[in-house]
Amino acid sequence: MLRTQVSSSDLQSVGYDATTCTLEIKFHSGGIYQYLIVPETLYRGLMAASSHGKYFHAYIKDLYSYEKIA
């Protein structure tokens, strides 16, 4: 999945697959995670947020199933 670099102390890059509603995030800590069945509106909100990390923690983390892929 193609990811876009973001300016964040926590998140390094973010990608989204609209077909499967999968959000993929690479963290500066090195892990890559896929969050499952995430609405596209949340992806757009994450990308538009002034703080990507705060948005992620408020609206995605612990609210959607995920798997570590790397």
mmCIF file with all atom_site columns, C-alpha atoms in Angstrom:
data_model
loop_
_atom_site.group_PDB
_atom_site.id
_atom_site.type_symbol
_atom_site.label_atom_id
_atom_site.label_alt_id
_atom_site.label_comp_id
_atom_site.label_asym_id
_atom_site.label_entity_id
_atom_site.label_seq_id
_atom_site.pdbx_PDB_ins_code
_atom_site.Cartn_x
_atom_site.Cartn_y
_atom_site.Cartn_z
_atom_site.occupancy
_atom_site.B_iso_or_equiv
_atom_site.pdbx_formal_charge
_atom_site.auth_seq_id
_atom_site.auth_comp_id
_atom_site.auth_asym_id
_atom_site.auth_atom_id
_atom_site.pdbx_PDB_model_num
ATOM 1  C CA . MET A 1 1  ? 0.000   0.000  0.000  1.00 0.00 ? 1  MET A CA 1
ATOM 2  C CA . LEU A 1 2  ? 1.294   3.443  -0.836 1.00 0.00 ? 2  LEU A CA 1
ATOM 3  C CA . ARG A 1 3  ? 1.708   5.665  2.191  1.00 0.00 ? 3  ARG A CA 1
ATOM 4  C CA . THR A 1 4  ? 2.088   9.441  2.406  1.00 0.00 ? 4  THR A CA 1
ATOM 5  C CA . GLN A 1 5  ? 4.687   10.941 4.730  1.00 0.00 ? 5  GLN A CA 1
ATOM 6  C CA . VAL A 1 6  ? 3.145   13.060 7.490  1.00 0.00 ? 6  VAL A CA 1
ATOM 7  C CA . SER A 1 7  ? 4.638   15.612 9.841  1.00 0.00 ? 7  SER A CA 1
ATOM 8  C CA . SER A 1 8  ? 4.197   13.998 13.247 1.00 0.00 ? 8  SER A CA 1
ATOM 9  C CA . SER A 1 9  ? 6.371   12.982 16.178 1.00 0.00 ? 9  SER A CA 1
ATOM 10 C CA . ASP A 1 10 ? 4.516   9.639  16.372 1.00 0.00 ? 10 ASP A CA 1
ATOM 11 C CA . LEU A 1 11 ? 3.337   8.743  12.842 1.00 0.00 ? 11 LEU A CA 1
ATOM 12 C CA . GLN A 1 12 ? 5.775   8.536  9.937  1.00 0.00 ? 12 GLN A CA 1
ATOM 13 C CA . SER A 1 13 ? 3.433   7.750  7.037  1.00 0.00 ? 13 SER A CA 1
ATOM 14 C CA . VAL A 1 14 ? -0.226  6.936  6.384  1.00 0.00 ? 14 VAL A CA 1
ATOM 15 C CA . GLY A 1 15 ? -1.965  5.001  3.615  1.00 0.00 ? 15 GLY A CA 1
ATOM 16 C CA . TYR A 1 16 ? -5.545  4.001  2.904  1.00 0.00 ? 16 TYR A CA 1
ATOM 17 C CA . ASP A 1 17 ? -7.210  1.384  0.725  1.00 0.00 ? 17 ASP A CA 1
ATOM 18 C CA . ALA A 1 18 ? -10.778 2.514  0.013  1.00 0.00 ? 18 ALA A CA 1
ATOM 19 C CA . THR A 1 19 ? -11.729 -0.887 -1.420 1.00 0.00 ? 19 THR A CA 1
ATOM 20 C CA . THR A 1 20 ? -11.080 -2.713 1.868  1.00 0.00 ? 20 THR A CA 1
ATOM 21 C CA . CYS A 1 21 ? -11.366 0.314  4.210  1.00 0.00 ? 21 CYS A CA 1
ATOM 22 C CA . THR A 1 22 ? -7.899  -0.482 5.534  1.00 0.00 ? 22 THR A CA 1
ATOM 23 C CA . LEU A 1 23 ? -5.819  2.258  7.130  1.00 0.00 ? 23 LEU A CA 1
ATOM 24 C CA . GLU A 1 24 ? -2.079  1.595  7.225  1.00 0.00 ? 24 GLU A CA 1
ATOM 25 C CA . ILE A 1 25 ? 0.240   3.531  9.503  1.00 0.00 ? 25 ILE A CA 1
ATOM 26 C CA . LYS A 1 26 ? 3.993   3.386  9.845  1.00 0.00 ? 26 LYS A CA 1
ATOM 27 C CA . PHE A 1 27 ? 5.210   4.707  13.174 1.00 0.00 ? 27 PHE A CA 1
ATOM 28 C CA . HIS A 1 28 ? 8.553   6.356  13.882 1.00 0.00 ? 28 HIS A CA 1
ATOM 29 C CA . SER A 1 29 ? 9.120   3.518  16.358 1.00 0.00 ? 29 SER A CA 1
ATOM 30 C CA . GLY A 1 30 ? 9.381   1.255  13.309 1.00 0.00 ? 30 GLY A CA 1
ATOM 31 C CA . GLY A 1 31 ? 6.138   -0.739 13.370 1.00 0.00 ? 31 GLY A CA 1
ATOM 32 C CA . ILE A 1 32 ? 3.650   -0.841 10.500 1.00 0.00 ? 32 ILE A CA 1
ATOM 33 C CA . TYR A 1 33 ? 0.033   -1.503 11.447 1.00 0.00 ? 33 TYR A CA 1
ATOM 34 C CA . GLN A 1 34 ? -3.151  -1.987 9.455  1.00 0.00 ? 34 GLN A CA 1
ATOM 35 C CA . TYR A 1 35 ? -6.387  -0.814 11.045 1.00 0.00 ? 35 TYR A CA 1
ATOM 36 C CA . LEU A 1 36 ? -9.403  -2.633 9.682  1.00 0.00 ? 36 LEU A CA 1
ATOM 37 C CA . ILE A 1 37 ? -12.788 -1.332 8.481  1.00 0.00 ? 37 ILE A CA 1
ATOM 38 C CA . VAL A 1 38 ? -11.915 2.327  9.049  1.00 0.00 ? 38 VAL A CA 1
ATOM 39 C CA . PRO A 1 39 ? -14.316 4.726  7.300  1.00 0.00 ? 39 PRO A CA 1
ATOM 40 C CA . GLU A 1 40 ? -12.735 6.907  4.628  1.00 0.00 ? 40 GLU A CA 1
ATOM 41 C CA . THR A 1 41 ? -14.002 9.991  6.463  1.00 0.00 ? 41 THR A CA 1
ATOM 42 C CA . LEU A 1 42 ? -11.681 9.137  9.365  1.00 0.00 ? 42 LEU A CA 1
ATOM 43 C CA . TYR A 1 43 ? -8.745  8.727  6.995  1.00 0.00 ? 43 TYR A CA 1
ATOM 44 C CA . ARG A 1 44 ? -9.495  12.125 5.469  1.00 0.00 ? 44 ARG A CA 1
ATOM 45 C CA . GLY A 1 45 ? -9.844  13.632 8.935  1.00 0.00 ? 45 GLY A CA 1
ATOM 46 C CA . LEU A 1 46 ? -6.501  12.157 9.970  1.00 0.00 ? 46 LEU A CA 1
ATOM 47 C CA . MET A 1 47 ? -4.755  13.563 6.923  1.00 0.00 ? 47 MET A CA 1
ATOM 48 C CA . ALA A 1 48 ? -6.329  17.010 7.413  1.00 0.00 ? 48 ALA A CA 1
ATOM 49 C CA . ALA A 1 49 ? -5.723  17.201 11.165 1.00 0.00 ? 49 ALA A CA 1
ATOM 50 C CA . SER A 1 50 ? -3.318  19.789 12.527 1.00 0.00 ? 50 SER A CA 1
ATOM 51 C CA . SER A 1 51 ? -1.962  17.050 14.803 1.00 0.00 ? 51 SER A CA 1
ATOM 52 C CA . HIS A 1 52 ? -1.971  13.632 13.152 1.00 0.00 ? 52 HIS A CA 1
ATOM 53 C CA . GLY A 1 53 ? -0.911  11.913 16.372 1.00 0.00 ? 53 GLY A CA 1
ATOM 54 C CA . LYS A 1 54 ? -3.652  13.476 18.500 1.00 0.00 ? 54 LYS A CA 1
ATOM 55 C CA . TYR A 1 55 ? -6.280  12.633 15.901 1.00 0.00 ? 55 TYR A CA 1
ATOM 56 C CA . PHE A 1 56 ? -5.052  9.048  15.692 1.00 0.00 ? 56 PHE A CA 1
ATOM 57 C CA . HIS A 1 57 ? -5.157  8.613  19.471 1.00 0.00 ? 57 HIS A CA 1
ATOM 58 C CA . ALA A 1 58 ? -8.602  10.230 19.788 1.00 0.00 ? 58 ALA A CA 1
ATOM 59 C CA . TYR A 1 59 ? -10.454 8.593  16.889 1.00 0.00 ? 59 TYR A CA 1
ATOM 60 C CA . ILE A 1 60 ? -8.644  5.441  15.742 1.00 0.00 ? 60 ILE A CA 1
ATOM 61 C CA . LYS A 1 61 ? -6.350  3.823  18.309 1.00 0.00 ? 61 LYS A CA 1
ATOM 62 C CA . ASP A 1 62 ? -8.164  1.285  20.513 1.00 0.00 ? 62 ASP A CA 1
ATOM 63 C CA . LEU A 1 63 ? -11.380 1.812  18.527 1.00 0.00 ? 63 LEU A CA 1
ATOM 64 C CA . TYR A 1 64 ? -10.569 -0.299 15.453 1.00 0.00 ? 64 TYR A CA 1
ATOM 65 C CA . SER A 1 65 ? -9.181  -3.793 15.077 1.00 0.00 ? 65 SER A CA 1
ATOM 66 C CA . TYR A 1 66 ? -5.615  -3.876 13.844 1.00 0.00 ? 66 TYR A CA 1
ATOM 67 C CA . GLU A 1 67 ? -2.759  -6.147 12.930 1.00 0.00 ? 67 GLU A CA 1
ATOM 68 C CA . LYS A 1 68 ? 0.951   -5.531 12.924 1.00 0.00 ? 68 LYS A CA 1
ATOM 69 C CA . ILE A 1 69 ? 2.367   -6.327 9.494  1.00 0.00 ? 69 ILE A CA 1
ATOM 70 C CA . ALA A 1 70 ? 6.010   -5.315 10.013 1.00 0.00 ? 70 ALA A CA 1
#
